[in-house]
Amino acid sequence: MGGEAEKWVLMVTARTPTNIAVIKYWGKRDETLILPINDSISVTLDPNHLCTTTTVSVSPSFDQDRMWLNGKEISLQGGRFQSCLREIRARAQDVEDKKKGIKINKEDWQKLNLHIASYNNFPTAAGLASSAAGLACLVFSLAKLMNLKEDNSQLSAIARQGSGSACRSLYGGFVKWCMGKEENGSDSLAVQLADEKHWDDLVIIIAVVSARQKETSSTSGMRDTVVTSALIDHRAKEVVPKRIVEMEDAIQKKDFPSFARLACTDSNQFHAVCLDTYPPIFYMNDTSHRIISCVEKWNRAEGTPQVAYTFDAGPNAVMIARDRKTAASLLQRLLYNFPPQSDVDLDSYVIGDKSILQDAGIKDMKDVEGLTATPEVKDSILSEKSKGDVSYFICTRPGGGPVVLADESHALLDSVTGLPNA
Ligand code: DP6
């Protein structure tokens, strides 16, 4: 190690996307290494709308590893954080910053402490896979700081040990997490199926659904499912392997009807095995069910799927529209059926890519009030509109993978003290 009076701070800032599974991961065969019982496939969401930014720093003046999430200090003692830190430190290489006169030999990384600051550009508690983006970003930024030689796929096997779904956030576009066969988990990693430009017609609208109760965490929910569900084995061994092959083919061919059928039926089956868990787990609520009904009725009326839906371990709906025109019609339907409470303005009710609102011809709340029922929902449960069941909508699209933010203005830690910027 070198540098004047050992006062130096070296840091890296990176940004990593979140992802939504269209063929779900649910169930582990190894709880510590986080090895799944089936392959899964996800779509990476545009980091401009949903991402984690993380700054990692190292200095001989730090006396312990510390981490801040959205400005609040959190503990790094958990086994999952510790696994990621251990795996990365074990692969660290020599690092030299000639300008700053810093030289770190690879053995030094075991003794040096880290400061880590992470920030989500979306509400952390909203159930939007913040841990996937967070853990992936932690691993990716540390790998850059410590000059690891591993590629993103190999890094995904480290991120996996922080949270299973995090391994799929190491790539943009369409990503497959191969469950692997090895006991040590070395082949349980993510691979990119296609990048975000491959199928760029798709538009994604997320309904953040107001939840009344705290949900069962994915970790404990899937553990209970594996132990008690009579259906999970059939899902993992028979159903998912076939769907994975079909989904890869649908993505490659940009075959929307197959993509939508597979995504919807897989989400429904995941929630069915949750219901088959004892005691049962209810992640979707009434609003989620009404959203499904809205999409299913429309798809049926059109004769071919216009929109796919998928739900993770919570009531939020992620809807994937086949193109922009469809997304604009979807948004009209959603705003008609799920209007905001009277004190909410349109600007905060529809966030993300607001150009979809323009396409839908909606400029203000008057336009929302002027929307009329579409033929397929007349006389259905959807005719009962209730305000405030959806907290807000996010319009987004498939997006790119992790990137280093070289411009120091993005850093979340002070370059002199290594403490969070105010
Ligand atoms: C329903 O990755 O959160 O979102 O591995 O225990 O951290 P752990 O679980 P997590 O589970 C995600 C489950 C899911 C489906 C998916 O993302 O594939």
Short mmCIF file of C-alpha atoms and ligand atoms in Angstrom, two decimals:
data_model
loop_
_atom_site.label_atom_id
_atom_site.label_comp_id
_atom_site.label_asym_id
_atom_site.label_seq_id
_atom_site.Cartn_x
_atom_site.Cartn_y
_atom_site.Cartn_z
CA MET A 1 0.00 0.00 0.00
CA GLY A 2 1.19 3.49 -0.66
CA GLY A 3 0.01 7.07 -0.72
CA GLU A 4 0.66 10.17 1.24
CA ALA A 5 0.17 9.65 5.00
CA GLU A 6 -2.22 6.78 4.16
CA LYS A 7 -5.02 9.36 3.92
CA TRP A 8 -6.24 8.40 0.48
CA VAL A 9 -9.74 7.20 -0.44
CA LEU A 10 -10.24 5.22 -3.64
CA MET A 11 -13.77 4.79 -4.94
CA VAL A 12 -16.00 3.49 -7.73
CA THR A 13 -19.64 4.30 -8.47
CA ALA A 14 -21.89 2.01 -10.51
CA ARG A 15 -25.53 1.73 -11.49
CA THR A 16 -27.40 -1.56 -11.76
CA PRO A 17 -30.94 -2.31 -12.98
CA THR A 18 -33.71 -4.30 -11.38
CA ASN A 19 -35.37 -7.22 -13.16
CA ILE A 20 -38.73 -8.92 -13.36
CA ALA A 21 -38.97 -12.68 -13.84
CA VAL A 22 -41.26 -13.94 -16.60
CA ILE A 23 -40.48 -17.55 -15.64
CA LYS A 24 -40.21 -17.47 -11.85
CA TYR A 25 -37.56 -18.66 -9.43
CA TRP A 26 -39.34 -20.12 -6.40
CA GLY A 27 -37.63 -22.67 -4.17
CA LYS A 28 -34.03 -23.47 -3.20
CA ARG A 29 -32.11 -26.70 -3.08
CA ASP A 30 -29.35 -25.03 -1.00
CA GLU A 31 -30.27 -22.21 1.37
CA THR A 32 -26.74 -20.96 2.07
CA LEU A 33 -25.36 -20.95 -1.46
CA ILE A 34 -28.80 -19.91 -2.79
CA LEU A 35 -29.16 -22.62 -5.41
CA PRO A 36 -32.60 -22.80 -7.04
CA ILE A 37 -34.76 -25.81 -7.90
CA ASN A 38 -35.43 -24.53 -11.43
CA ASP A 39 -34.08 -22.19 -14.12
CA SER A 40 -35.72 -18.76 -14.42
CA ILE A 41 -35.90 -16.03 -17.08
CA SER A 42 -36.25 -12.30 -16.55
CA VAL A 43 -36.52 -8.99 -18.34
CA THR A 44 -34.20 -6.24 -17.12
CA LEU A 45 -36.01 -2.95 -16.50
CA ASP A 46 -34.72 0.38 -17.78
CA PRO A 47 -32.35 1.75 -15.10
CA ASN A 48 -33.45 5.29 -15.94
CA HIS A 49 -36.68 4.49 -14.13
CA LEU A 50 -35.69 1.74 -11.68
CA CYS A 51 -32.12 1.22 -10.54
CA THR A 52 -29.67 1.17 -7.68
CA THR A 53 -26.62 3.42 -7.62
CA THR A 54 -23.79 2.32 -5.34
CA THR A 55 -20.49 3.93 -4.42
CA VAL A 56 -17.87 1.65 -2.88
CA SER A 57 -14.69 3.03 -1.38
CA VAL A 58 -11.58 1.82 0.35
CA SER A 59 -9.12 3.65 2.57
CA PRO A 60 -6.49 2.66 5.15
CA SER A 61 -8.23 5.15 7.47
CA PHE A 62 -11.50 3.14 7.60
CA ASP A 63 -11.63 1.06 10.77
CA GLN A 64 -14.49 -1.26 9.76
CA ASP A 65 -16.71 -2.20 6.81
CA ARG A 66 -19.76 0.11 6.80
CA MET A 67 -22.81 0.51 4.57
CA TRP A 68 -25.53 3.15 4.11
CA LEU A 69 -28.78 2.48 2.22
CA ASN A 70 -30.70 5.56 1.09
CA GLY A 71 -28.68 7.62 3.58
CA LYS A 72 -29.30 5.39 6.61
CA GLU A 73 -26.56 3.18 8.03
CA ILE A 74 -27.39 -0.55 7.87
CA SER A 75 -25.60 -3.60 9.24
CA LEU A 76 -23.30 -5.62 7.01
CA GLN A 77 -23.24 -8.50 9.50
CA GLY A 78 -25.84 -10.64 7.71
CA GLY A 79 -24.58 -13.92 6.24
CA ARG A 80 -25.54 -12.92 2.70
CA PHE A 81 -23.56 -9.65 2.73
CA GLN A 82 -20.66 -11.50 4.32
CA SER A 83 -20.72 -14.21 1.62
CA CYS A 84 -20.57 -11.59 -1.14
CA LEU A 85 -17.75 -9.64 0.54
CA ARG A 86 -15.75 -12.81 1.19
CA GLU A 87 -16.15 -14.10 -2.37
CA ILE A 88 -15.13 -10.76 -3.89
CA ARG A 89 -12.15 -10.19 -1.59
CA ALA A 90 -10.92 -13.69 -2.43
CA ARG A 91 -10.76 -12.72 -6.13
CA ALA A 92 -9.34 -9.19 -5.69
CA GLN A 93 -6.33 -8.19 -7.80
CA ASP A 94 -3.58 -5.58 -7.61
CA VAL A 95 -4.85 -2.04 -8.12
CA GLU A 96 -2.81 1.00 -8.97
CA ASP A 97 -3.92 4.62 -9.29
CA LYS A 98 -0.81 6.43 -10.50
CA LYS A 99 -2.43 9.88 -10.38
CA LYS A 100 -3.28 9.50 -6.71
CA GLY A 101 -0.07 7.59 -5.98
CA ILE A 102 -1.98 4.59 -4.63
CA LYS A 103 -0.89 0.99 -4.97
CA ILE A 104 -2.90 -1.83 -3.42
CA ASN A 105 -1.52 -5.37 -3.63
CA LYS A 106 -4.07 -8.13 -3.86
CA GLU A 107 -3.25 -9.49 -0.38
CA ASP A 108 -3.96 -6.02 1.10
CA TRP A 109 -7.69 -6.30 0.34
CA GLN A 110 -8.14 -8.76 3.23
CA LYS A 111 -7.03 -6.06 5.69
CA LEU A 112 -8.57 -2.97 4.13
CA ASN A 113 -12.06 -1.86 5.16
CA LEU A 114 -14.79 -0.66 2.84
CA HIS A 115 -17.44 2.05 2.91
CA ILE A 116 -20.48 1.42 0.75
CA ALA A 117 -23.38 3.76 0.00
CA SER A 118 -26.38 2.67 -2.01
CA TYR A 119 -29.40 4.56 -3.30
CA ASN A 120 -32.55 3.33 -5.07
CA ASN A 121 -34.22 5.72 -7.51
CA PHE A 122 -37.57 4.13 -6.61
CA PRO A 123 -39.31 3.44 -3.27
CA THR A 124 -37.34 0.67 -1.54
CA ALA A 125 -40.33 -0.68 0.36
CA ALA A 126 -42.69 -0.78 -2.64
CA GLY A 127 -41.88 -4.43 -3.41
CA LEU A 128 -40.06 -3.67 -6.66
CA ALA A 129 -37.13 -6.07 -6.39
CA SER A 130 -34.90 -3.47 -4.75
CA SER A 131 -32.74 -6.22 -3.21
CA ALA A 132 -32.01 -7.67 -6.66
CA ALA A 133 -30.67 -4.36 -7.98
CA GLY A 134 -28.97 -3.60 -4.65
CA LEU A 135 -27.00 -6.82 -4.29
CA ALA A 136 -26.08 -6.89 -7.98
CA CYS A 137 -24.80 -3.33 -7.71
CA LEU A 138 -22.80 -4.09 -4.58
CA VAL A 139 -21.07 -7.02 -6.27
CA PHE A 140 -20.53 -5.21 -9.59
CA SER A 141 -19.08 -2.04 -8.05
CA LEU A 142 -16.80 -3.96 -5.65
CA ALA A 143 -15.59 -6.09 -8.56
CA LYS A 144 -14.58 -2.90 -10.39
CA LEU A 145 -12.94 -1.36 -7.31
CA MET A 146 -10.89 -4.51 -6.66
CA ASN A 147 -10.12 -5.08 -10.34
CA LEU A 148 -11.62 -8.57 -10.55
CA LYS A 149 -10.93 -10.48 -13.75
CA GLU A 150 -14.28 -12.34 -13.67
CA ASP A 151 -16.90 -11.58 -16.34
CA ASN A 152 -20.49 -10.60 -15.48
CA SER A 153 -21.69 -14.21 -15.61
CA GLN A 154 -19.11 -15.25 -13.03
CA LEU A 155 -19.98 -12.17 -10.95
CA SER A 156 -23.64 -13.23 -11.11
CA ALA A 157 -22.71 -16.38 -9.15
CA ILE A 158 -21.47 -14.09 -6.36
CA ALA A 159 -24.51 -11.79 -6.50
CA ARG A 160 -26.68 -14.93 -6.33
CA GLN A 161 -25.32 -15.55 -2.83
CA GLY A 162 -26.68 -12.16 -1.78
CA SER A 163 -30.17 -12.75 -3.20
CA GLY A 164 -31.12 -15.27 -5.87
CA SER A 165 -32.90 -12.88 -8.22
CA ALA A 166 -29.93 -10.45 -8.00
CA CYS A 167 -27.86 -12.68 -10.29
CA ARG A 168 -30.15 -11.78 -13.21
CA SER A 169 -29.44 -8.04 -12.76
CA LEU A 170 -25.86 -8.43 -14.04
CA TYR A 171 -27.15 -8.18 -17.61
CA GLY A 172 -29.54 -6.03 -19.60
CA GLY A 173 -32.28 -7.30 -21.90
CA PHE A 174 -33.44 -10.89 -21.42
CA VAL A 175 -31.59 -13.03 -18.91
CA LYS A 176 -31.64 -16.68 -17.89
CA TRP A 177 -30.49 -17.93 -14.50
CA CYS A 178 -29.29 -21.48 -15.13
CA MET A 179 -29.93 -23.50 -11.96
CA GLY A 180 -26.74 -25.53 -12.45
CA LYS A 181 -25.90 -29.01 -11.20
CA GLU A 182 -22.74 -28.55 -9.14
CA GLU A 183 -23.00 -28.81 -5.36
CA ASN A 184 -20.70 -25.82 -4.90
CA GLY A 185 -22.93 -23.64 -7.11
CA SER A 186 -20.18 -22.78 -9.59
CA ASP A 187 -22.52 -23.37 -12.56
CA SER A 188 -25.57 -21.64 -11.06
CA LEU A 189 -25.25 -18.34 -12.87
CA ALA A 190 -26.91 -15.86 -15.21
CA VAL A 191 -26.45 -15.66 -18.97
CA GLN A 192 -27.81 -13.06 -21.36
CA LEU A 193 -30.34 -14.43 -23.87
CA ALA A 194 -30.70 -11.18 -25.84
CA ASP A 195 -29.80 -7.58 -25.18
CA GLU A 196 -32.30 -4.75 -24.63
CA LYS A 197 -32.25 -3.69 -28.29
CA HIS A 198 -33.35 -7.11 -29.52
CA TRP A 199 -37.07 -6.55 -28.73
CA ASP A 200 -37.41 -2.83 -28.18
CA ASP A 201 -41.12 -2.56 -29.10
CA LEU A 202 -42.06 -3.79 -25.64
CA VAL A 203 -43.36 -1.27 -23.09
CA ILE A 204 -43.69 -2.11 -19.41
CA ILE A 205 -46.26 -0.57 -17.07
CA ILE A 206 -46.01 -1.32 -13.36
CA ALA A 207 -48.98 -0.77 -11.07
CA VAL A 208 -47.72 -0.18 -7.54
CA VAL A 209 -50.68 -1.54 -5.62
CA SER A 210 -51.48 -0.24 -2.17
CA ALA A 211 -50.81 -3.05 0.30
CA ARG A 212 -52.51 -3.20 3.67
CA GLN A 213 -50.33 -5.80 5.32
CA LYS A 214 -46.68 -6.71 5.31
CA GLU A 215 -46.02 -9.61 3.04
CA THR A 216 -44.19 -12.85 3.75
CA SER A 217 -40.61 -12.42 2.52
CA SER A 218 -39.63 -14.37 -0.62
CA THR A 219 -36.94 -16.18 1.36
CA SER A 220 -39.24 -17.62 4.01
CA GLY A 221 -42.18 -18.00 1.61
CA MET A 222 -40.23 -20.20 -0.79
CA ARG A 223 -38.78 -22.21 2.09
CA ASP A 224 -42.32 -23.00 3.33
CA THR A 225 -43.43 -23.86 -0.22
CA VAL A 226 -40.59 -26.37 -0.70
CA VAL A 227 -41.41 -28.04 2.61
CA THR A 228 -45.21 -28.14 2.39
CA SER A 229 -46.49 -27.80 -1.19
CA ALA A 230 -47.49 -30.98 -2.99
CA LEU A 231 -47.40 -29.13 -6.32
CA ILE A 232 -43.94 -27.49 -6.24
CA ASP A 233 -42.09 -30.61 -7.31
CA HIS A 234 -44.25 -30.99 -10.39
CA ARG A 235 -43.73 -27.31 -11.20
CA ALA A 236 -39.94 -27.46 -10.85
CA LYS A 237 -39.40 -30.79 -12.59
CA GLU A 238 -42.09 -30.93 -15.27
CA VAL A 239 -43.60 -27.53 -15.98
CA VAL A 240 -40.75 -25.04 -15.76
CA PRO A 241 -38.18 -26.96 -17.88
CA LYS A 242 -40.65 -26.99 -20.81
CA ARG A 243 -41.57 -23.37 -20.32
CA ILE A 244 -37.92 -22.31 -20.25
CA VAL A 245 -37.36 -23.84 -23.70
CA GLU A 246 -40.54 -22.25 -25.05
CA MET A 247 -39.79 -18.86 -23.49
CA GLU A 248 -36.27 -18.77 -24.93
CA ASP A 249 -37.77 -19.52 -28.34
CA ALA A 250 -40.51 -16.87 -27.92
CA ILE A 251 -37.89 -14.24 -26.99
CA GLN A 252 -35.61 -15.18 -29.84
CA LYS A 253 -38.50 -15.01 -32.37
CA LYS A 254 -40.16 -12.00 -30.69
CA ASP A 255 -43.32 -14.09 -30.63
CA PHE A 256 -45.53 -11.96 -28.37
CA PRO A 257 -48.54 -14.33 -28.09
CA SER A 258 -46.29 -17.15 -26.81
CA PHE A 259 -44.31 -14.78 -24.59
CA ALA A 260 -47.53 -13.46 -23.02
CA ARG A 261 -49.11 -16.89 -22.55
CA LEU A 262 -45.96 -18.23 -20.86
CA ALA A 263 -45.41 -15.18 -18.64
CA CYS A 264 -49.05 -15.06 -17.47
CA THR A 265 -49.44 -18.79 -16.86
CA ASP A 266 -46.11 -18.94 -15.03
CA SER A 267 -47.03 -16.04 -12.76
CA ASN A 268 -50.41 -17.67 -12.09
CA GLN A 269 -48.75 -20.99 -11.29
CA PHE A 270 -46.25 -19.37 -8.94
CA HIS A 271 -49.18 -17.84 -7.02
CA ALA A 272 -50.96 -21.20 -7.13
CA VAL A 273 -48.04 -22.93 -5.40
CA CYS A 274 -48.06 -20.10 -2.85
CA LEU A 275 -51.71 -20.91 -2.18
CA ASP A 276 -50.76 -24.60 -2.01
CA THR A 277 -48.19 -23.78 0.69
CA TYR A 278 -49.31 -24.50 4.24
CA PRO A 279 -50.18 -22.13 5.82
CA PRO A 280 -51.13 -20.50 2.49
CA ILE A 281 -49.35 -17.40 1.24
CA PHE A 282 -51.42 -14.67 -0.42
CA TYR A 283 -49.27 -12.22 -2.34
CA MET A 284 -51.89 -10.87 -4.72
CA ASN A 285 -54.88 -8.94 -3.43
CA ASP A 286 -58.26 -7.85 -4.84
CA THR A 287 -56.68 -5.07 -6.88
CA SER A 288 -54.17 -7.51 -8.38
CA HIS A 289 -57.03 -9.82 -9.35
CA ARG A 290 -58.97 -6.95 -10.93
CA ILE A 291 -55.90 -5.99 -12.97
CA ILE A 292 -55.60 -9.59 -14.23
CA SER A 293 -59.27 -9.54 -15.14
CA CYS A 294 -58.85 -6.24 -17.02
CA VAL A 295 -55.95 -7.61 -19.08
CA GLU A 296 -57.50 -11.05 -19.67
CA LYS A 297 -60.80 -9.57 -20.88
CA TRP A 298 -59.03 -7.24 -23.26
CA ASN A 299 -56.73 -9.97 -24.60
CA ARG A 300 -59.75 -12.21 -25.17
CA ALA A 301 -61.71 -9.45 -26.91
CA GLU A 302 -58.78 -8.80 -29.28
CA GLY A 303 -58.44 -12.50 -30.09
CA THR A 304 -54.69 -12.40 -29.43
CA PRO A 305 -52.68 -11.22 -26.40
CA GLN A 306 -51.96 -7.49 -26.29
CA VAL A 307 -50.48 -7.43 -22.80
CA ALA A 308 -48.72 -9.91 -20.50
CA TYR A 309 -48.87 -9.61 -16.71
CA THR A 310 -46.68 -10.98 -13.98
CA PHE A 311 -46.67 -10.60 -10.17
CA ASP A 312 -43.80 -11.27 -7.75
CA ALA A 313 -44.03 -11.75 -3.99
CA GLY A 314 -46.48 -8.87 -3.53
CA PRO A 315 -49.60 -7.31 -5.06
CA ASN A 316 -47.84 -5.08 -7.66
CA ALA A 317 -48.66 -5.85 -11.29
CA VAL A 318 -45.99 -5.73 -13.98
CA MET A 319 -47.65 -5.51 -17.39
CA ILE A 320 -45.74 -5.90 -20.64
CA ALA A 321 -47.45 -4.40 -23.70
CA ARG A 322 -46.54 -5.62 -27.18
CA ASP A 323 -45.83 -2.09 -28.48
CA ARG A 324 -46.25 1.62 -27.70
CA LYS A 325 -49.70 1.88 -29.24
CA THR A 326 -50.93 -0.99 -27.08
CA ALA A 327 -49.24 0.53 -24.03
CA ALA A 328 -51.14 3.80 -24.58
CA SER A 329 -54.47 1.89 -24.77
CA LEU A 330 -53.47 -0.09 -21.68
CA LEU A 331 -52.73 3.08 -19.76
CA GLN A 332 -56.15 4.50 -20.71
CA ARG A 333 -57.82 1.33 -19.45
CA LEU A 334 -55.81 1.34 -16.24
CA LEU A 335 -56.49 5.00 -15.49
CA TYR A 336 -60.20 4.50 -16.18
CA ASN A 337 -60.47 1.43 -13.92
CA PHE A 338 -57.98 2.52 -11.25
CA PRO A 339 -58.23 6.30 -10.94
CA PRO A 340 -56.15 8.19 -8.37
CA GLN A 341 -57.54 9.64 -5.18
CA SER A 342 -58.78 13.21 -5.63
CA ASP A 343 -55.76 14.80 -3.90
CA VAL A 344 -53.22 13.08 -6.19
CA ASP A 345 -51.98 14.85 -9.31
CA LEU A 346 -51.36 13.10 -12.61
CA ASP A 347 -47.67 13.95 -12.59
CA SER A 348 -47.07 11.86 -9.49
CA TYR A 349 -49.64 9.18 -10.44
CA VAL A 350 -47.92 8.19 -13.69
CA ILE A 351 -44.14 8.30 -13.42
CA GLY A 352 -41.21 7.05 -15.51
CA ASP A 353 -41.57 7.40 -19.28
CA LYS A 354 -44.34 10.00 -19.44
CA SER A 355 -44.42 9.98 -23.24
CA ILE A 356 -46.85 7.02 -22.99
CA LEU A 357 -49.33 9.43 -21.34
CA GLN A 358 -48.99 11.78 -24.30
CA ASP A 359 -49.56 8.89 -26.72
CA ALA A 360 -52.70 8.08 -24.73
CA GLY A 361 -53.86 11.69 -25.22
CA ILE A 362 -53.91 12.37 -21.48
CA LYS A 363 -52.58 15.75 -20.37
CA ASP A 364 -54.37 16.32 -17.07
CA MET A 365 -56.90 14.91 -14.62
CA LYS A 366 -59.79 16.22 -16.75
CA ASP A 367 -58.66 13.84 -19.51
CA VAL A 368 -58.60 10.99 -16.97
CA GLU A 369 -62.13 11.87 -15.83
CA GLY A 370 -63.24 11.93 -19.46
CA LEU A 371 -62.15 8.33 -20.12
CA THR A 372 -65.00 5.91 -20.84
CA ALA A 373 -65.45 2.19 -20.24
CA THR A 374 -64.12 -0.04 -22.98
CA PRO A 375 -66.61 -2.56 -24.41
CA GLU A 376 -64.95 -5.66 -22.96
CA VAL A 377 -65.36 -4.58 -19.33
CA LYS A 378 -69.00 -3.46 -19.35
CA ASP A 379 -71.08 -5.29 -16.72
CA SER A 380 -68.03 -6.86 -15.06
CA ILE A 381 -66.39 -6.51 -11.66
CA LEU A 382 -64.32 -3.77 -13.20
CA SER A 383 -67.34 -1.52 -13.49
CA GLU A 384 -66.94 -0.86 -9.76
CA LYS A 385 -64.23 1.75 -9.80
CA SER A 386 -62.57 2.49 -6.53
CA LYS A 387 -60.08 5.30 -6.18
CA GLY A 388 -56.73 4.82 -4.54
CA ASP A 389 -56.31 1.04 -4.98
CA VAL A 390 -53.21 1.76 -7.05
CA SER A 391 -50.62 4.08 -5.46
CA TYR A 392 -49.04 4.99 -8.81
CA PHE A 393 -48.00 3.63 -12.20
CA ILE A 394 -44.45 3.46 -13.60
CA CYS A 395 -44.00 3.40 -17.38
CA THR A 396 -40.76 1.83 -18.49
CA ARG A 397 -39.23 -0.64 -20.96
CA PRO A 398 -36.55 -3.35 -21.16
CA GLY A 399 -33.19 -1.79 -20.29
CA GLY A 400 -29.44 -2.23 -20.14
CA GLY A 401 -27.15 -3.91 -17.62
CA PRO A 402 -24.76 -2.52 -14.99
CA VAL A 403 -22.48 0.41 -15.82
CA VAL A 404 -19.68 2.24 -14.06
CA LEU A 405 -20.43 5.95 -13.60
CA ALA A 406 -17.05 7.50 -14.20
CA ASP A 407 -18.15 11.07 -13.53
CA GLU A 408 -17.40 11.76 -9.85
CA SER A 409 -20.54 13.90 -9.54
CA HIS A 410 -22.53 10.63 -9.25
CA ALA A 411 -20.57 9.47 -6.17
CA LEU A 412 -22.58 8.96 -3.00
CA LEU A 413 -19.50 9.14 -0.74
CA ASP A 414 -17.21 12.07 -0.12
CA SER A 415 -13.89 11.58 -1.90
CA VAL A 416 -11.91 12.90 1.09
CA THR A 417 -13.72 11.50 4.14
CA GLY A 418 -15.35 8.42 2.55
CA LEU A 419 -18.57 9.29 4.40
CA PRO A 420 -21.99 9.75 2.74
CA ASN A 421 -22.51 13.03 0.92
CA ALA A 422 -25.14 15.16 2.59
C1 DP6 B 1 -41.02 -14.10 -6.69
O1 DP6 B 1 -34.44 -13.44 -4.96
O2 DP6 B 1 -35.96 -12.24 -3.35
O3 DP6 B 1 -39.36 -12.49 -7.22
O4 DP6 B 1 -33.00 -15.69 -3.08
O5 DP6 B 1 -34.22 -15.70 -0.91
O6 DP6 B 1 -33.20 -13.57 -1.75
P1 DP6 B 1 -33.84 -14.91 -2.11
O7 DP6 B 1 -35.21 -14.56 -2.85
P2 DP6 B 1 -35.52 -13.51 -3.99
O8 DP6 B 1 -36.82 -14.22 -4.64
C2 DP6 B 1 -37.43 -13.72 -5.78
C3 DP6 B 1 -38.67 -14.48 -6.05
C4 DP6 B 1 -39.57 -13.87 -7.11
C5 DP6 B 1 -39.37 -14.57 -8.45
C6 DP6 B 1 -38.14 -14.21 -9.25
O9 DP6 B 1 -37.62 -13.09 -9.15
O10 DP6 B 1 -37.73 -15.08 -10.03
#
